[in-house]
Amino acid sequence: MKDNYVTKWIDEMAFETKIDGHSVVMDATEKYGGMDRGPRPKPLLIAALTGCTGMDVASILNKMKVTYDSFEIETETDMTDEHPKTYTKMHLIYKFKGNDLPIKKIEKAVKLSQEKYCGVSALLEKGLELTYAIETIEN
Amino acid sequence: MKDNYVTKWIDEMAFETKIDGHSVVMDATEKYGGMDRGPRPKPLLIAALTGCTGMDVASILNKMKVTYDSFEIETETDMTDEHPKTYTKMHLIYKFKGNDLPIKKIEKAVKLSQEKYCGVSALLEKGLELTYAIETIEN
């Protein structure tokens, strides 16, 4: 399967990528010549990763008829101090809040995402240490 | 260096990640239970990659006093057909339009980004084939 994307320089340090008809604007801070009109590009890797696995898990739990009040994924990262500054580790904490949360089903959904479905996890874990934990909080 | 990020489930298939104070909303299409309120997560990898190297190149060319009328990065991708569906190749085409474009300086700026500064390139090339080309168009 092939896809094409275009990223356009706006001005100074700002760039825009059109994805699925949505505009993603990235910019640097004033310290680095930008105007902070959007996020820095590198942490978009975190959004890509957590959005990818989050949608997998939400979809699988929906099929399992599992409901919850809230669902968050916290990501802790480690990064190199020298150029090229890049992530060396990402640790995801899947946090669910609800009533009578079925822990085994949640574990199964997360495992299916991480080991079978999430293409962003599959790619990033070739270049960094990717780990995860699950936390559930009863109302 | 350590950083923390939180991605929150909104509803259905929609998630939001806060990055540098900016909201990044991701969603699936209706076919997959979403409402297309934002881009799919996986192509955000393309935004992260092209924004990262784009800012490097814009910054280096600015220091070199190189000006241009437009600058785009086109990304051609290859992806696996089977789960986990993920990118196997990204080919970047840096496209500059302007007057008397100094090709050697542009080549140097792109090379510095790809080989020294861009942390997203450094990470992704551990998991896929990353290549690039440069095109210049004189006005």
PDB file of N, CA and C in Angstrom, chain A residues 35-98:
ATOM      1  N   MET A  35       7.008  30.922  16.398  1.00  0.00           N
ATOM      2  CA  MET A  35       5.992  31.707  17.093  1.00  0.00           C
ATOM      3  C   MET A  35       5.014  30.813  17.836  1.00  0.00           C
ATOM      4  N   ASP A  36       5.408  29.563  18.067  1.00  0.00           N
ATOM      5  CA  ASP A  36       4.587  28.613  18.842  1.00  0.00           C
ATOM      6  C   ASP A  36       3.154  28.511  18.311  1.00  0.00           C
ATOM      7  N   ARG A  37       3.007  28.485  16.981  1.00  0.00           N
ATOM      8  CA  ARG A  37       1.662  28.383  16.397  1.00  0.00           C
ATOM      9  C   ARG A  37       1.130  26.944  16.383  1.00  0.00           C
ATOM     10  N   GLY A  38       1.979  26.009  16.804  1.00  0.00           N
ATOM     11  CA  GLY A  38       1.566  24.609  16.883  1.00  0.00           C
ATOM     12  C   GLY A  38       2.589  23.868  17.714  1.00  0.00           C
ATOM     13  N   PRO A  39       2.387  22.562  17.910  1.00  0.00           N
ATOM     14  CA  PRO A  39       3.326  21.781  18.714  1.00  0.00           C
ATOM     15  C   PRO A  39       4.661  21.597  18.001  1.00  0.00           C
ATOM     16  N   ARG A  40       5.671  21.204  18.772  1.00  0.00           N
ATOM     17  CA  ARG A  40       6.929  20.767  18.192  1.00  0.00           C
ATOM     18  C   ARG A  40       6.671  19.425  17.493  1.00  0.00           C
ATOM     19  N   PRO A  41       7.446  19.109  16.451  1.00  0.00           N
ATOM     20  CA  PRO A  41       7.155  17.875  15.688  1.00  0.00           C
ATOM     21  C   PRO A  41       7.432  16.588  16.459  1.00  0.00           C
ATOM     22  N   LYS A  42       8.529  16.534  17.220  1.00  0.00           N
ATOM     23  CA  LYS A  42       8.943  15.249  17.798  1.00  0.00           C
ATOM     24  C   LYS A  42       7.891  14.624  18.711  1.00  0.00           C
ATOM     25  N   PRO A  43       7.250  15.396  19.611  1.00  0.00           N
ATOM     26  CA  PRO A  43       6.240  14.774  20.478  1.00  0.00           C
ATOM     27  C   PRO A  43       5.000  14.295  19.722  1.00  0.00           C
ATOM     28  N   LEU A  44       4.866  14.675  18.440  1.00  0.00           N
ATOM     29  CA  LEU A  44       3.760  14.100  17.658  1.00  0.00           C
ATOM     30  C   LEU A  44       3.917  12.584  17.548  1.00  0.00           C
ATOM     31  N   LEU A  45       5.149  12.100  17.751  1.00  0.00           N
ATOM     32  CA  LEU A  45       5.360  10.645  17.797  1.00  0.00           C
ATOM     33  C   LEU A  45       4.564  10.026  18.941  1.00  0.00           C
ATOM     34  N   ILE A  46       4.458  10.755  20.053  1.00  0.00           N
ATOM     35  CA  ILE A  46       3.697  10.270  21.217  1.00  0.00           C
ATOM     36  C   ILE A  46       2.203  10.233  20.897  1.00  0.00           C
ATOM     37  N   ALA A  47       1.725  11.299  20.223  1.00  0.00           N
ATOM     38  CA  ALA A  47       0.316  11.317  19.823  1.00  0.00           C
ATOM     39  C   ALA A  47       0.039  10.158  18.871  1.00  0.00           C
ATOM     40  N   ALA A  48       0.923   9.951  17.898  1.00  0.00           N
ATOM     41  CA  ALA A  48       0.737   8.856  16.934  1.00  0.00           C
ATOM     42  C   ALA A  48       0.676   7.506  17.653  1.00  0.00           C
ATOM     43  N   LEU A  49       1.579   7.312  18.594  1.00  0.00           N
ATOM     44  CA  LEU A  49       1.647   6.032  19.314  1.00  0.00           C
ATOM     45  C   LEU A  49       0.424   5.814  20.202  1.00  0.00           C
ATOM     46  N   THR A  50       0.099   6.803  21.010  1.00  0.00           N
ATOM     47  CA  THR A  50      -0.997   6.618  21.964  1.00  0.00           C
ATOM     48  C   THR A  50      -2.360   6.654  21.268  1.00  0.00           C
ATOM     49  N   GLY A  51      -2.474   7.455  20.201  1.00  0.00           N
ATOM     50  CA  GLY A  51      -3.720   7.458  19.440  1.00  0.00           C
ATOM     51  C   GLY A  51      -3.949   6.117  18.766  1.00  0.00           C
ATOM     52  N   CYS A  52      -2.879   5.555  18.220  1.00  0.00           N
ATOM     53  CA  CYS A  52      -2.956   4.263  17.521  1.00  0.00           C
ATOM     54  C   CYS A  52      -3.372   3.142  18.476  1.00  0.00           C
ATOM     55  N   THR A  53      -2.657   3.012  19.564  1.00  0.00           N
ATOM     56  CA  THR A  53      -2.989   1.926  20.503  1.00  0.00           C
ATOM     57  C   THR A  53      -4.289   2.231  21.251  1.00  0.00           C
ATOM     58  N   GLY A  54      -4.559   3.505  21.516  1.00  0.00           N
ATOM     59  CA  GLY A  54      -5.804   3.884  22.183  1.00  0.00           C
ATOM     60  C   GLY A  54      -7.022   3.481  21.362  1.00  0.00           C
ATOM     61  N   MET A  55      -6.974   3.754  20.053  1.00  0.00           N
ATOM     62  CA  MET A  55      -8.113   3.384  19.184  1.00  0.00           C
ATOM     63  C   MET A  55      -8.269   1.868  19.110  1.00  0.00           C
ATOM     64  N   ASP A  56      -7.151   1.150  19.042  1.00  0.00           N
ATOM     65  CA  ASP A  56      -7.227  -0.324  19.080  1.00  0.00           C
ATOM     66  C   ASP A  56      -7.960  -0.786  20.328  1.00  0.00           C
ATOM     67  N   VAL A  57      -7.517  -0.289  21.480  1.00  0.00           N
ATOM     68  CA  VAL A  57      -8.051  -0.746  22.764  1.00  0.00           C
ATOM     69  C   VAL A  57      -9.520  -0.354  22.905  1.00  0.00           C
ATOM     70  N   ALA A  58      -9.863   0.883  22.520  1.00  0.00           N
ATOM     71  CA  ALA A  58     -11.263   1.330  22.589  1.00  0.00           C
ATOM     72  C   ALA A  58     -12.141   0.448  21.707  1.00  0.00           C
ATOM     73  N   SER A  59     -11.641   0.112  20.533  1.00  0.00           N
ATOM     74  CA  SER A  59     -12.410  -0.708  19.595  1.00  0.00           C
ATOM     75  C   SER A  59     -12.581  -2.142  20.110  1.00  0.00           C
ATOM     76  N   ILE A  60     -11.507  -2.716  20.638  1.00  0.00           N
ATOM     77  CA  ILE A  60     -11.569  -4.097  21.148  1.00  0.00           C
ATOM     78  C   ILE A  60     -12.479  -4.169  22.373  1.00  0.00           C
ATOM     79  N   LEU A  61     -12.357  -3.212  23.294  1.00  0.00           N
ATOM     80  CA  LEU A  61     -13.196  -3.217  24.496  1.00  0.00           C
ATOM     81  C   LEU A  61     -14.662  -2.992  24.133  1.00  0.00           C
ATOM     82  N   ASN A  62     -14.898  -2.193  23.110  1.00  0.00           N
ATOM     83  CA  ASN A  62     -16.270  -1.987  22.638  1.00  0.00           C
ATOM     84  C   ASN A  62     -16.871  -3.299  22.143  1.00  0.00           C
ATOM     85  N   LYS A  63     -16.077  -4.060  21.395  1.00  0.00           N
ATOM     86  CA  LYS A  63     -16.556  -5.371  20.912  1.00  0.00           C
ATOM     87  C   LYS A  63     -16.773  -6.339  22.066  1.00  0.00           C
ATOM     88  N   MET A  64     -15.980  -6.185  23.153  1.00  0.00           N
ATOM     89  CA  MET A  64     -16.125  -7.028  24.346  1.00  0.00           C
ATOM     90  C   MET A  64     -17.236  -6.533  25.276  1.00  0.00           C
ATOM     91  N   LYS A  65     -17.927  -5.438  24.862  1.00  0.00           N
ATOM     92  CA  LYS A  65     -18.992  -4.824  25.676  1.00  0.00           C
ATOM     93  C   LYS A  65     -18.477  -4.312  27.024  1.00  0.00           C
ATOM     94  N   VAL A  66     -17.197  -3.949  27.039  1.00  0.00           N
ATOM     95  CA  VAL A  66     -16.616  -3.389  28.266  1.00  0.00           C
ATOM     96  C   VAL A  66     -16.802  -1.880  28.247  1.00  0.00           C
ATOM     97  N   THR A  67     -17.362  -1.321  29.326  1.00  0.00           N
ATOM     98  CA  THR A  67     -17.518   0.136  29.416  1.00  0.00           C
ATOM     99  C   THR A  67     -16.680   0.683  30.570  1.00  0.00           C
ATOM    100  N   TYR A  68     -16.387   1.953  30.491  1.00  0.00           N
ATOM    101  CA  TYR A  68     -15.557   2.628  31.501  1.00  0.00           C
ATOM    102  C   TYR A  68     -15.920   4.102  31.480  1.00  0.00           C
ATOM    103  N   ASP A  69     -15.581   4.802  32.553  1.00  0.00           N
ATOM    104  CA  ASP A  69     -15.890   6.233  32.621  1.00  0.00           C
ATOM    105  C   ASP A  69     -14.804   7.075  31.984  1.00  0.00           C
ATOM    106  N   SER A  70     -13.546   6.692  32.231  1.00  0.00           N
ATOM    107  CA  SER A  70     -12.453   7.445  31.607  1.00  0.00           C
ATOM    108  C   SER A  70     -11.319   6.498  31.238  1.00  0.00           C
ATOM    109  N   PHE A  71     -10.558   6.915  30.259  1.00  0.00           N
ATOM    110  CA  PHE A  71      -9.444   6.124  29.749  1.00  0.00           C
ATOM    111  C   PHE A  71      -8.374   7.115  29.299  1.00  0.00           C
ATOM    112  N   GLU A  72      -7.208   7.005  29.909  1.00  0.00           N
ATOM    113  CA  GLU A  72      -6.084   7.869  29.551  1.00  0.00           C
ATOM    114  C   GLU A  72      -4.857   7.005  29.297  1.00  0.00           C
ATOM    115  N   ILE A  73      -3.972   7.486  28.486  1.00  0.00           N
ATOM    116  CA  ILE A  73      -2.665   6.841  28.333  1.00  0.00           C
ATOM    117  C   ILE A  73      -1.595   7.878  28.655  1.00  0.00           C
ATOM    118  N   GLU A  74      -0.868   7.620  29.729  1.00  0.00           N
ATOM    119  CA  GLU A  74       0.230   8.499  30.091  1.00  0.00           C
ATOM    120  C   GLU A  74       1.508   7.926  29.495  1.00  0.00           C
ATOM    121  N   THR A  75       2.325   8.772  28.938  1.00  0.00           N
ATOM    122  CA  THR A  75       3.574   8.309  28.318  1.00  0.00           C
ATOM    123  C   THR A  75       4.767   8.962  28.998  1.00  0.00           C
ATOM    124  N   GLU A  76       5.664   8.142  29.521  1.00  0.00           N
ATOM    125  CA  GLU A  76       6.917   8.631  30.089  1.00  0.00           C
ATOM    126  C   GLU A  76       8.009   8.347  29.067  1.00  0.00           C
ATOM    127  N   THR A  77       8.806   9.340  28.774  1.00  0.00           N
ATOM    128  CA  THR A  77       9.837   9.161  27.743  1.00  0.00           C
ATOM    129  C   THR A  77      11.235   9.449  28.277  1.00  0.00           C
ATOM    130  N   ASP A  78      12.208   8.778  27.698  1.00  0.00           N
ATOM    131  CA  ASP A  78      13.620   9.113  27.895  1.00  0.00           C
ATOM    132  C   ASP A  78      14.174   9.537  26.547  1.00  0.00           C
ATOM    133  N   MET A  79      15.083  10.487  26.576  1.00  0.00           N
ATOM    134  CA  MET A  79      15.633  11.017  25.331  1.00  0.00           C
ATOM    135  C   MET A  79      17.147  11.180  25.455  1.00  0.00           C
ATOM    136  N   THR A  80      17.842  11.063  24.341  1.00  0.00           N
ATOM    137  CA  THR A  80      19.283  11.313  24.331  1.00  0.00           C
ATOM    138  C   THR A  80      19.543  12.794  24.624  1.00  0.00           C
ATOM    139  N   ASP A  81      20.707  13.072  25.209  1.00  0.00           N
ATOM    140  CA  ASP A  81      21.065  14.464  25.465  1.00  0.00           C
ATOM    141  C   ASP A  81      21.827  15.077  24.287  1.00  0.00           C
ATOM    142  N   GLU A  82      22.427  14.217  23.464  1.00  0.00           N
ATOM    143  CA  GLU A  82      23.237  14.689  22.340  1.00  0.00           C
ATOM    144  C   GLU A  82      22.464  14.571  21.027  1.00  0.00           C
ATOM    145  N   HIS A  83      22.894  15.338  20.011  1.00  0.00           N
ATOM    146  CA  HIS A  83      22.303  15.216  18.671  1.00  0.00           C
ATOM    147  C   HIS A  83      22.622  13.864  18.069  1.00  0.00           C
ATOM    148  N   PRO A  84      21.729  13.273  17.286  1.00  0.00           N
ATOM    149  CA  PRO A  84      20.347  13.703  17.109  1.00  0.00           C
ATOM    150  C   PRO A  84      19.513  13.388  18.337  1.00  0.00           C
ATOM    151  N   LYS A  85      18.862  14.419  18.893  1.00  0.00           N
ATOM    152  CA  LYS A  85      18.070  14.240  20.113  1.00  0.00           C
ATOM    153  C   LYS A  85      16.831  13.430  19.799  1.00  0.00           C
ATOM    154  N   THR A  86      16.775  12.240  20.365  1.00  0.00           N
ATOM    155  CA  THR A  86      15.676  11.364  20.006  1.00  0.00           C
ATOM    156  C   THR A  86      15.276  10.478  21.174  1.00  0.00           C
ATOM    157  N   TYR A  87      14.080   9.927  21.099  1.00  0.00           N
ATOM    158  CA  TYR A  87      13.578   9.077  22.172  1.00  0.00           C
ATOM    159  C   TYR A  87      14.334   7.754  22.212  1.00  0.00           C
ATOM    160  N   THR A  88      14.677   7.328  23.410  1.00  0.00           N
ATOM    161  CA  THR A  88      15.319   6.023  23.589  1.00  0.00           C
ATOM    162  C   THR A  88      14.369   5.069  24.310  1.00  0.00           C
ATOM    163  N   LYS A  89      13.352   5.615  24.957  1.00  0.00           N
ATOM    164  CA  LYS A  89      12.420   4.802  25.721  1.00  0.00           C
ATOM    165  C   LYS A  89      11.053   5.468  25.781  1.00  0.00           C
ATOM    166  N   MET A  90      10.002   4.671  25.652  1.00  0.00           N
ATOM    167  CA  MET A  90       8.639   5.154  25.899  1.00  0.00           C
ATOM    168  C   MET A  90       7.935   4.110  26.764  1.00  0.00           C
ATOM    169  N   HIS A  91       7.395   4.579  27.877  1.00  0.00           N
ATOM    170  CA  HIS A  91       6.644   3.701  28.777  1.00  0.00           C
ATOM    171  C   HIS A  91       5.208   4.212  28.833  1.00  0.00           C
ATOM    172  N   LEU A  92       4.265   3.381  28.399  1.00  0.00           N
ATOM    173  CA  LEU A  92       2.852   3.769  28.379  1.00  0.00           C
ATOM    174  C   LEU A  92       2.143   3.236  29.610  1.00  0.00           C
ATOM    175  N   ILE A  93       1.348   4.083  30.244  1.00  0.00           N
ATOM    176  CA  ILE A  93       0.509   3.639  31.358  1.00  0.00           C
ATOM    177  C   ILE A  93      -0.949   3.840  30.942  1.00  0.00           C
ATOM    178  N   TYR A  94      -1.640   2.725  30.701  1.00  0.00           N
ATOM    179  CA  TYR A  94      -3.055   2.747  30.340  1.00  0.00           C
ATOM    180  C   TYR A  94      -3.856   2.858  31.636  1.00  0.00           C
ATOM    181  N   LYS A  95      -4.622   3.952  31.797  1.00  0.00           N
ATOM    182  CA  LYS A  95      -5.360   4.199  33.045  1.00  0.00           C
ATOM    183  C   LYS A  95      -6.859   4.204  32.785  1.00  0.00           C
ATOM    184  N   PHE A  96      -7.550   3.281  33.412  1.00  0.00           N
ATOM    185  CA  PHE A  96      -9.006   3.182  33.269  1.00  0.00           C
ATOM    186  C   PHE A  96      -9.674   3.481  34.600  1.00  0.00           C
ATOM    187  N   LYS A  97     -10.806   4.186  34.530  1.00  0.00           N
ATOM    188  CA  LYS A  97     -11.606   4.468  35.714  1.00  0.00           C
ATOM    189  C   LYS A  97     -13.034   4.026  35.409  1.00  0.00           C
ATOM    190  N   GLY A  98     -13.654   3.322  36.343  1.00  0.00           N
ATOM    191  CA  GLY A  98     -15.028   2.879  36.097  1.00  0.00           C
ATOM    192  C   GLY A  98     -15.522   1.979  37.211  1.00  0.00           C
TER     193      GLY A  98
END
